[in-house]
mmCIF file of C-alpha atoms in Angstrom:
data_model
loop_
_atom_site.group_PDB
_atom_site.id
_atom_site.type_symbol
_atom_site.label_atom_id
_atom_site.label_comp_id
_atom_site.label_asym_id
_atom_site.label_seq_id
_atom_site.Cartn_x
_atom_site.Cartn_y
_atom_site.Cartn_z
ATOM 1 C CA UNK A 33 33.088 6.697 -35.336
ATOM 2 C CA UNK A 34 30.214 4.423 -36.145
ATOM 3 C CA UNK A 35 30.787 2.614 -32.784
ATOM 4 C CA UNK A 36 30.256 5.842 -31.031
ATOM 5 C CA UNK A 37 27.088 6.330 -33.581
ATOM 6 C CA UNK A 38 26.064 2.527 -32.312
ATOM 7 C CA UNK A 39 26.502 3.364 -28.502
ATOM 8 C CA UNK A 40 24.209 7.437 -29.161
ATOM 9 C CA UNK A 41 21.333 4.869 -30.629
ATOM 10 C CA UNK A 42 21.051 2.534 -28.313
ATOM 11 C CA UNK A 43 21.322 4.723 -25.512
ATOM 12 C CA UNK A 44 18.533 7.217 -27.209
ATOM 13 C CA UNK A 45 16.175 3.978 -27.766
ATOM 14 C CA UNK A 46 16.766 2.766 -23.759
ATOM 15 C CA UNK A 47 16.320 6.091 -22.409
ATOM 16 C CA UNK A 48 12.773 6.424 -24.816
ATOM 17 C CA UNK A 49 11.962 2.668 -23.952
ATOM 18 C CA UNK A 50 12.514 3.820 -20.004
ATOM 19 C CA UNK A 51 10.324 7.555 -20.419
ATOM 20 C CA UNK A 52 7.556 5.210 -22.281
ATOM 21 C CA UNK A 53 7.504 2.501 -19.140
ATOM 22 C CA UNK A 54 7.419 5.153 -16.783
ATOM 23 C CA UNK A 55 4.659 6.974 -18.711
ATOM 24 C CA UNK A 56 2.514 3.803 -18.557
ATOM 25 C CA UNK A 57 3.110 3.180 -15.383
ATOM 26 C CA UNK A 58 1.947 6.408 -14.124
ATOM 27 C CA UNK A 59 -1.493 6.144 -16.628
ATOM 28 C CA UNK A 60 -2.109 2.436 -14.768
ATOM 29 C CA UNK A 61 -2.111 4.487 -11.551
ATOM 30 C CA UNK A 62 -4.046 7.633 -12.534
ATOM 31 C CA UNK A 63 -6.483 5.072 -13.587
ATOM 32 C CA UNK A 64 -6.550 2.642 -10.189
ATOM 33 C CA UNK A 65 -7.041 6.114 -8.470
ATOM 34 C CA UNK A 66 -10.094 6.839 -10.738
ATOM 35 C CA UNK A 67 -11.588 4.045 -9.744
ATOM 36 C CA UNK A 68 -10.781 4.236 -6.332
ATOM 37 C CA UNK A 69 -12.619 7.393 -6.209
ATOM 38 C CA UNK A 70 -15.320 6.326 -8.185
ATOM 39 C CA UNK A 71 -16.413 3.042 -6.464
ATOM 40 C CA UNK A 72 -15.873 4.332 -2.815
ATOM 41 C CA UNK A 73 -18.483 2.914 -0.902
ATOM 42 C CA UNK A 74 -18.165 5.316 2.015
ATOM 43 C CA UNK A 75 -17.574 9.082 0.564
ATOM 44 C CA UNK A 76 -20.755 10.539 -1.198
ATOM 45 C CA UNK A 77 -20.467 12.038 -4.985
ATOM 46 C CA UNK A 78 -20.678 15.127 -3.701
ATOM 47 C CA UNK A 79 -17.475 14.693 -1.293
ATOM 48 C CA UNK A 80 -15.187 13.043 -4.074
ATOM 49 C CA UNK A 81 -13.401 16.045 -5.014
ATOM 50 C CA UNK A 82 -11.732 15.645 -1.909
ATOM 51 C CA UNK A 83 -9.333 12.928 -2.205
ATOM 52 C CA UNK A 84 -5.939 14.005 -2.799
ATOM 53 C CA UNK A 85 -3.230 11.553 -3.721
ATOM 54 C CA UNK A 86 0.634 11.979 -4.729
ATOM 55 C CA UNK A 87 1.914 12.212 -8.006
ATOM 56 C CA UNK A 88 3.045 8.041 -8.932
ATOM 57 C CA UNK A 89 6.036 7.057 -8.085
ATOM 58 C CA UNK A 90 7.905 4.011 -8.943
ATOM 59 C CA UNK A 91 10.315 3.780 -6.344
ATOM 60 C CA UNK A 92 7.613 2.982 -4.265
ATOM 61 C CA UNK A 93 6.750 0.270 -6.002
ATOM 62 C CA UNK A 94 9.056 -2.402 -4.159
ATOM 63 C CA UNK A 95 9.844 -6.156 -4.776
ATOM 64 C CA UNK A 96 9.810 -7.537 -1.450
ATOM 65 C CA UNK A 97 11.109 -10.365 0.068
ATOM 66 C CA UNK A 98 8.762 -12.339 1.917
ATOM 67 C CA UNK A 99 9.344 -14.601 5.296
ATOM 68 C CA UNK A 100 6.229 -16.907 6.550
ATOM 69 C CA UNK A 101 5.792 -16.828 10.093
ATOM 70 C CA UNK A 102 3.788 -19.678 12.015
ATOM 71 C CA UNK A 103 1.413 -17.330 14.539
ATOM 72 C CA UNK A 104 -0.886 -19.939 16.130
ATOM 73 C CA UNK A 105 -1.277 -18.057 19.105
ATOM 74 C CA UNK A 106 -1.812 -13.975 17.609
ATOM 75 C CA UNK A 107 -2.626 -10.628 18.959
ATOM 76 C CA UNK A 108 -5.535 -8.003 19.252
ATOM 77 C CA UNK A 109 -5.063 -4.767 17.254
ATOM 78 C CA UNK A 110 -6.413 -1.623 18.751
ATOM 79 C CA UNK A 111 -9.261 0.156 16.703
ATOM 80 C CA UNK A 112 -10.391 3.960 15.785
ATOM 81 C CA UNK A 113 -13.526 3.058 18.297
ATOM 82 C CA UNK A 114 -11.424 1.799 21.070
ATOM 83 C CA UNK A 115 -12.131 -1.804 20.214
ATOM 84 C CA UNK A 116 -9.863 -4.838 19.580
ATOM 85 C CA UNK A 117 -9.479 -7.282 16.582
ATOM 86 C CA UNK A 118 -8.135 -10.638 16.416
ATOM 87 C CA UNK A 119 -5.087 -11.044 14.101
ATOM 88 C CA UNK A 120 -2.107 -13.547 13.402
ATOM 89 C CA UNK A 121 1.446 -12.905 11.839
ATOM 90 C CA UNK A 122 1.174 -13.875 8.313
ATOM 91 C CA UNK A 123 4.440 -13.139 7.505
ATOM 92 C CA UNK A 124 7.588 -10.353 7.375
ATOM 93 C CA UNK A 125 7.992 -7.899 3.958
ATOM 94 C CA UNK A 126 11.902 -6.835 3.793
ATOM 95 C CA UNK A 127 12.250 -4.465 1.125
ATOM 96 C CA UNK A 128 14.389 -1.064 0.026
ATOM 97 C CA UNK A 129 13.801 2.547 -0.168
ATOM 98 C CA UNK A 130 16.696 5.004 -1.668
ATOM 99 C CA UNK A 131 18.934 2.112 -0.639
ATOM 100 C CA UNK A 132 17.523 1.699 2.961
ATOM 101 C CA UNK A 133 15.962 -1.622 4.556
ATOM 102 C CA UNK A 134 13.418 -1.650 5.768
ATOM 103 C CA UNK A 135 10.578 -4.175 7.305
ATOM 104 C CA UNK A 136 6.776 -4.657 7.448
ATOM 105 C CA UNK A 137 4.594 -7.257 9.070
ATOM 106 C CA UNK A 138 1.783 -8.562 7.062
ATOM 107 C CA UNK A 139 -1.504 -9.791 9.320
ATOM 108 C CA UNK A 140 -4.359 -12.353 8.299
ATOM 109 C CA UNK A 141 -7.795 -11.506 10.577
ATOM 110 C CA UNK A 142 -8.956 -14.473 11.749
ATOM 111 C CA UNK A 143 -12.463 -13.378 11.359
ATOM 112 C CA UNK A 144 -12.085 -12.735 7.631
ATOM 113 C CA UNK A 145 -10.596 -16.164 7.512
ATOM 114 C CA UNK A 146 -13.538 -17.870 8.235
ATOM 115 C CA UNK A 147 -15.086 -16.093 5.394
ATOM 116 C CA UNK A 148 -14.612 -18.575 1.897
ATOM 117 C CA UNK A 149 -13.711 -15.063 -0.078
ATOM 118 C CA UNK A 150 -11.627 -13.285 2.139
ATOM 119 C CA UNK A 151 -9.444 -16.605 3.452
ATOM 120 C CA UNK A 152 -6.219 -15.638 1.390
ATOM 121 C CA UNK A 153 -6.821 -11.506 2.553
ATOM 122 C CA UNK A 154 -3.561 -10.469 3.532
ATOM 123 C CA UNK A 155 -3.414 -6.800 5.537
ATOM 124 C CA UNK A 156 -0.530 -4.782 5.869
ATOM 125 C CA UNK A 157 -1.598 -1.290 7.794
ATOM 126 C CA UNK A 158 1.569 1.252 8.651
ATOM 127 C CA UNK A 159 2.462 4.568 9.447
ATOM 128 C CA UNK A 160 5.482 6.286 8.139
ATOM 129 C CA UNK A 161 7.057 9.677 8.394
ATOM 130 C CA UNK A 162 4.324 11.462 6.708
ATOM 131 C CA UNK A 163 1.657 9.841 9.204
ATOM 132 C CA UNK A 164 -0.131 13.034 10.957
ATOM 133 C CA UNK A 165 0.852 15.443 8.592
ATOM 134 C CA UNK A 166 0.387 14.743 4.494
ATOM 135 C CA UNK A 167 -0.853 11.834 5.511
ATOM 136 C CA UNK A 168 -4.118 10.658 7.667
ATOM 137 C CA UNK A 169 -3.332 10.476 11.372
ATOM 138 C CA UNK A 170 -3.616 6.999 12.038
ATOM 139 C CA UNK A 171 -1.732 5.465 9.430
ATOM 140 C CA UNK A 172 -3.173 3.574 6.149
ATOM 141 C CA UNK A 173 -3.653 0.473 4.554
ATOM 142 C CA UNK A 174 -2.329 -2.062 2.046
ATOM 143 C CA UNK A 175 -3.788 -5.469 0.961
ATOM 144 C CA UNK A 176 -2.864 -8.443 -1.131
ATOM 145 C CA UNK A 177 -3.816 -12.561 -1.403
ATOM 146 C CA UNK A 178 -1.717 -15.339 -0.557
ATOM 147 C CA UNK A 179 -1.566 -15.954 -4.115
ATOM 148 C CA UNK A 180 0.264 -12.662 -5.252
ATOM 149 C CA UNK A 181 3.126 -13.850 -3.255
ATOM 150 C CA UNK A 182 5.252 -16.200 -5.697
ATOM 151 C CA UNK A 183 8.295 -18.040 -4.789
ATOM 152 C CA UNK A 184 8.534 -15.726 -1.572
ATOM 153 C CA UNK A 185 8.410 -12.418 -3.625
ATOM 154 C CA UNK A 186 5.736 -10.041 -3.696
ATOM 155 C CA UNK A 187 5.701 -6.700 -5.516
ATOM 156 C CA UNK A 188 4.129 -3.922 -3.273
ATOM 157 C CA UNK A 189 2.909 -1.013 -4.183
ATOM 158 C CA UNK A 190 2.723 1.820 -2.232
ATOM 159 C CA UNK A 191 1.392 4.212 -4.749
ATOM 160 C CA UNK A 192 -1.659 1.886 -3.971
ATOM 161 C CA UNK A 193 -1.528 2.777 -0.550
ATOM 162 C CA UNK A 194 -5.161 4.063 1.168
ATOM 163 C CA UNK A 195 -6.967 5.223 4.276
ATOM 164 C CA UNK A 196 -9.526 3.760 6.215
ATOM 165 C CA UNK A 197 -12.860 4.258 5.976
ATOM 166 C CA UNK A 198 -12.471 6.256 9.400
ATOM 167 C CA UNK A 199 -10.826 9.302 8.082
ATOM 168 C CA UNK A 200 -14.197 9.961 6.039
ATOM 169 C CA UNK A 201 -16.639 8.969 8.874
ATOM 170 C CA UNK A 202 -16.883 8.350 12.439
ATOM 171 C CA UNK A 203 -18.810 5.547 12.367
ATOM 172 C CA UNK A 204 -16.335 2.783 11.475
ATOM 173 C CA UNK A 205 -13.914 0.828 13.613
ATOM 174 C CA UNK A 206 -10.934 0.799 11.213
ATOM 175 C CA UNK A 207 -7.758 -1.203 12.569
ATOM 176 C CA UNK A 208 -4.761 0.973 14.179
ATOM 177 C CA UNK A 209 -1.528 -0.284 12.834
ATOM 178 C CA UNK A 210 1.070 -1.877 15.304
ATOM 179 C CA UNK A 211 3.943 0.006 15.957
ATOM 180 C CA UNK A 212 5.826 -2.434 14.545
ATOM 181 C CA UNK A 213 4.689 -1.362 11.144
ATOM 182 C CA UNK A 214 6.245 2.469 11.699
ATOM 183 C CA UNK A 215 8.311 2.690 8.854
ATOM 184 C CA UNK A 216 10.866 5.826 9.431
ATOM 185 C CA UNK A 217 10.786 6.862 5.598
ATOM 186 C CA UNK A 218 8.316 9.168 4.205
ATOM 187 C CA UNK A 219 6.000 7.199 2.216
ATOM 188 C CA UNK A 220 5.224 10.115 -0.470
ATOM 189 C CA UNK A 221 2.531 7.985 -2.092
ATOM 190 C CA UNK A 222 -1.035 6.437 -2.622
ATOM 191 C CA UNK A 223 -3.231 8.669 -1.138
ATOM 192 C CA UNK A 224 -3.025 11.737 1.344
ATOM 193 C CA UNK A 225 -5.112 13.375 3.907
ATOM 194 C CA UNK A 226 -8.892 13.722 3.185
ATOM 195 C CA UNK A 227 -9.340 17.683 2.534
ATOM 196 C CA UNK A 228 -12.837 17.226 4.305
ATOM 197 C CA UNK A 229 -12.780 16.966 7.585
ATOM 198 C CA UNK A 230 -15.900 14.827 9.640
#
Protein backbone atom coordinates (compact mmCIF):
# COMPACT_ATOMS: atom_id res chain seq x y z
CA UNK A 1 0.00 0.00 0.00
CA UNK A 2 2.59 2.63 0.66
CA UNK A 3 4.34 1.65 -2.64
CA UNK A 4 1.20 2.44 -4.46
CA UNK A 5 1.08 5.80 -2.11
CA UNK A 6 4.98 6.29 -3.39
CA UNK A 7 4.12 5.72 -7.18
CA UNK A 8 0.34 8.51 -6.71
CA UNK A 9 3.22 11.15 -5.39
CA UNK A 10 5.58 11.01 -7.69
CA UNK A 11 3.39 10.82 -10.50
CA UNK A 12 1.23 13.98 -9.00
CA UNK A 13 4.72 15.98 -8.55
CA UNK A 14 5.88 15.00 -12.50
CA UNK A 15 2.63 15.75 -13.92
CA UNK A 16 2.71 19.45 -11.73
CA UNK A 17 6.54 19.77 -12.60
CA UNK A 18 5.35 19.11 -16.52
CA UNK A 19 1.89 21.74 -16.29
CA UNK A 20 4.53 24.33 -14.57
CA UNK A 21 7.25 23.87 -17.67
CA UNK A 22 4.64 24.11 -20.06
CA UNK A 23 3.14 27.18 -18.33
CA UNK A 24 6.54 28.93 -18.57
CA UNK A 25 7.11 28.07 -21.70
CA UNK A 26 4.05 29.52 -23.07
CA UNK A 27 4.70 33.05 -20.77
CA UNK A 28 8.46 33.12 -22.62
CA UNK A 29 6.44 33.16 -25.86
CA UNK A 30 3.54 35.50 -25.03
CA UNK A 31 6.36 37.69 -24.10
CA UNK A 32 8.80 37.26 -27.46
CA UNK A 33 5.42 38.04 -29.25
CA UNK A 34 5.04 41.30 -27.18
CA UNK A 35 8.00 42.39 -28.23
CA UNK A 36 7.73 41.40 -31.59
CA UNK A 37 4.81 43.58 -31.86
CA UNK A 38 6.18 46.26 -30.04
CA UNK A 39 9.58 46.85 -31.79
CA UNK A 40 8.25 46.24 -35.41
CA UNK A 41 9.98 48.54 -37.46
CA UNK A 42 7.57 48.33 -40.39
CA UNK A 43 3.75 48.27 -38.95
CA UNK A 44 2.67 51.70 -37.40
CA UNK A 45 1.13 51.83 -33.62
CA UNK A 46 -1.91 52.32 -34.96
CA UNK A 47 -1.84 48.94 -37.16
CA UNK A 48 -0.48 46.65 -34.22
CA UNK A 49 -3.68 45.29 -33.21
CA UNK A 50 -3.46 43.40 -36.21
CA UNK A 51 -1.05 40.72 -35.73
CA UNK A 52 -2.52 37.52 -34.94
CA UNK A 53 -0.40 34.61 -33.83
CA UNK A 54 -1.28 30.89 -32.59
CA UNK A 55 -1.68 29.85 -29.25
CA UNK A 56 2.32 28.30 -28.20
CA UNK A 57 2.95 25.17 -28.85
CA UNK A 58 5.76 23.01 -27.84
CA UNK A 59 5.72 20.44 -30.29
CA UNK A 60 6.84 22.89 -32.52
CA UNK A 61 9.62 23.54 -30.80
CA UNK A 62 12.01 20.83 -32.47
CA UNK A 63 15.65 19.65 -31.76
CA UNK A 64 17.04 19.31 -35.06
CA UNK A 65 19.71 17.60 -36.46
CA UNK A 66 21.95 19.59 -38.43
CA UNK A 67 24.15 18.53 -41.73
CA UNK A 68 26.81 21.28 -43.15
CA UNK A 69 26.80 21.50 -46.71
CA UNK A 70 29.87 23.03 -48.72
CA UNK A 71 27.83 25.51 -51.41
CA UNK A 72 30.70 27.38 -53.10
CA UNK A 73 28.89 27.80 -56.12
CA UNK A 74 24.89 28.90 -54.71
CA UNK A 75 21.67 30.02 -56.15
CA UNK A 76 19.41 33.19 -56.65
CA UNK A 77 16.13 33.22 -54.67
CA UNK A 78 13.17 34.83 -56.29
CA UNK A 79 11.73 37.99 -54.44
CA UNK A 80 8.08 39.61 -53.64
CA UNK A 81 9.35 42.46 -56.32
CA UNK A 82 10.37 40.05 -58.95
CA UNK A 83 14.03 40.39 -58.09
CA UNK A 84 16.77 37.83 -57.28
CA UNK A 85 19.14 37.35 -54.24
CA UNK A 86 22.31 35.63 -53.95
CA UNK A 87 22.35 32.71 -51.45
CA UNK A 88 24.48 29.51 -50.54
CA UNK A 89 23.42 26.16 -48.77
CA UNK A 90 24.40 26.53 -45.25
CA UNK A 91 23.28 23.43 -44.26
CA UNK A 92 20.14 20.64 -43.97
CA UNK A 93 17.64 20.74 -40.56
CA UNK A 94 16.13 17.00 -40.18
CA UNK A 95 13.72 17.09 -37.52
CA UNK A 96 10.08 15.44 -36.34
CA UNK A 97 6.57 16.45 -36.22
CA UNK A 98 3.78 13.96 -34.58
CA UNK A 99 6.39 11.34 -35.44
CA UNK A 100 6.99 12.47 -39.11
CA UNK A 101 10.48 13.53 -40.75
CA UNK A 102 10.81 15.98 -42.12
CA UNK A 103 13.66 18.40 -43.79
CA UNK A 104 14.58 22.11 -44.16
CA UNK A 105 17.43 23.87 -45.88
CA UNK A 106 19.04 26.62 -44.03
CA UNK A 107 20.66 29.60 -46.47
CA UNK A 108 23.53 32.19 -45.60
CA UNK A 109 23.11 35.56 -48.09
CA UNK A 110 26.19 36.29 -49.29
CA UNK A 111 25.52 39.92 -49.13
CA UNK A 112 24.81 39.85 -45.39
CA UNK A 113 28.04 37.98 -45.14
CA UNK A 114 30.09 40.65 -46.02
CA UNK A 115 28.49 42.57 -43.30
CA UNK A 116 30.88 42.03 -39.75
CA UNK A 117 27.28 41.67 -37.77
CA UNK A 118 25.28 39.67 -39.88
CA UNK A 119 28.33 37.04 -41.01
CA UNK A 120 26.98 34.08 -38.77
CA UNK A 121 22.95 35.09 -40.02
CA UNK A 122 21.54 31.92 -40.81
CA UNK A 123 17.89 32.08 -42.85
CA UNK A 124 15.55 29.43 -43.03
CA UNK A 125 12.22 30.78 -45.06
CA UNK A 126 9.33 27.88 -45.75
CA UNK A 127 5.94 27.33 -46.54
CA UNK A 128 3.87 24.62 -45.07
CA UNK A 129 0.32 23.44 -45.27
CA UNK A 130 -1.14 26.46 -43.77
CA UNK A 131 0.79 28.76 -46.41
CA UNK A 132 -2.16 30.80 -48.31
CA UNK A 133 -4.68 30.25 -45.92
CA UNK A 134 -3.95 30.88 -41.85
CA UNK A 135 -0.91 31.71 -42.90
CA UNK A 136 0.65 34.68 -45.24
CA UNK A 137 0.76 33.65 -48.88
CA UNK A 138 4.25 33.48 -49.52
CA UNK A 139 5.54 31.60 -46.79
CA UNK A 140 7.57 33.01 -43.58
CA UNK A 141 10.69 33.22 -41.97
CA UNK A 142 13.04 31.77 -39.36
CA UNK A 143 16.59 32.89 -38.32
CA UNK A 144 19.43 31.75 -36.14
CA UNK A 145 23.63 32.23 -35.88
CA UNK A 146 26.14 29.78 -36.56
CA UNK A 147 26.72 29.78 -32.99
CA UNK A 148 23.23 28.42 -31.78
CA UNK A 149 24.08 25.32 -33.59
CA UNK A 150 26.15 23.09 -30.99
CA UNK A 151 27.63 19.80 -31.69
CA UNK A 152 25.32 19.63 -34.91
CA UNK A 153 22.04 20.27 -32.91
CA UNK A 154 19.99 23.20 -33.04
CA UNK A 155 16.67 23.74 -31.26
CA UNK A 156 14.11 25.48 -33.63
CA UNK A 157 11.35 27.09 -32.84
CA UNK A 158 8.57 27.48 -34.83
CA UNK A 159 6.34 29.23 -32.43
CA UNK A 160 9.01 31.94 -33.36
CA UNK A 161 8.13 31.70 -36.78
CA UNK A 162 7.29 35.34 -38.73
CA UNK A 163 6.36 37.08 -41.96
CA UNK A 164 8.13 39.32 -44.03
CA UNK A 165 8.02 42.70 -44.00
CA UNK A 166 6.01 42.33 -47.42
CA UNK A 167 2.78 41.14 -46.04
CA UNK A 168 2.51 44.69 -44.22
CA UNK A 169 3.80 46.82 -47.18
CA UNK A 170 4.46 46.76 -50.75
CA UNK A 171 7.47 48.35 -50.76
CA UNK A 172 9.92 45.63 -49.68
CA UNK A 173 11.59 42.87 -51.65
CA UNK A 174 11.26 40.06 -49.07
CA UNK A 175 12.88 36.60 -50.20
CA UNK A 176 10.38 33.78 -51.65
CA UNK A 177 11.24 30.51 -50.10
CA UNK A 178 12.53 27.60 -52.39
CA UNK A 179 10.33 24.93 -52.89
CA UNK A 180 12.52 22.87 -51.33
CA UNK A 181 11.57 24.33 -48.02
CA UNK A 182 7.59 23.20 -48.53
CA UNK A 183 7.11 21.35 -45.56
CA UNK A 184 3.70 19.15 -46.02
CA UNK A 185 2.66 19.59 -42.22
CA UNK A 186 0.66 22.39 -41.01
CA UNK A 187 2.87 24.58 -39.14
CA UNK A 188 0.05 25.86 -36.54
CA UNK A 189 2.47 28.38 -35.06
CA UNK A 190 4.43 31.77 -34.73
CA UNK A 191 2.47 34.11 -36.37
CA UNK A 192 -0.58 34.11 -38.87
CA UNK A 193 -1.95 36.21 -41.58
CA UNK A 194 -1.86 40.04 -41.09
CA UNK A 195 -5.74 40.99 -40.52
CA UNK A 196 -4.87 44.29 -42.50
CA UNK A 197 -4.60 44.00 -45.76
CA UNK A 198 -2.10 46.72 -47.98
Amino acid sequence: MQRVFILIAVFFLYSTALAQQKDFYAKSIKAYQKNYVESHEVVPKKDKKYFRFYPADSKYNVSCHFERITDTVGFTMNTSANTLKFYYRYGQLDFMIDDKEYLLYVYQSKDLMQSEKYRNYLFVPFTDATTGDETYGSGRYLEFYIQDIQNNILQLDFNKAYNPYCAYSPDYKCPIPPKENFLTVAIRAGEMNFAKGH
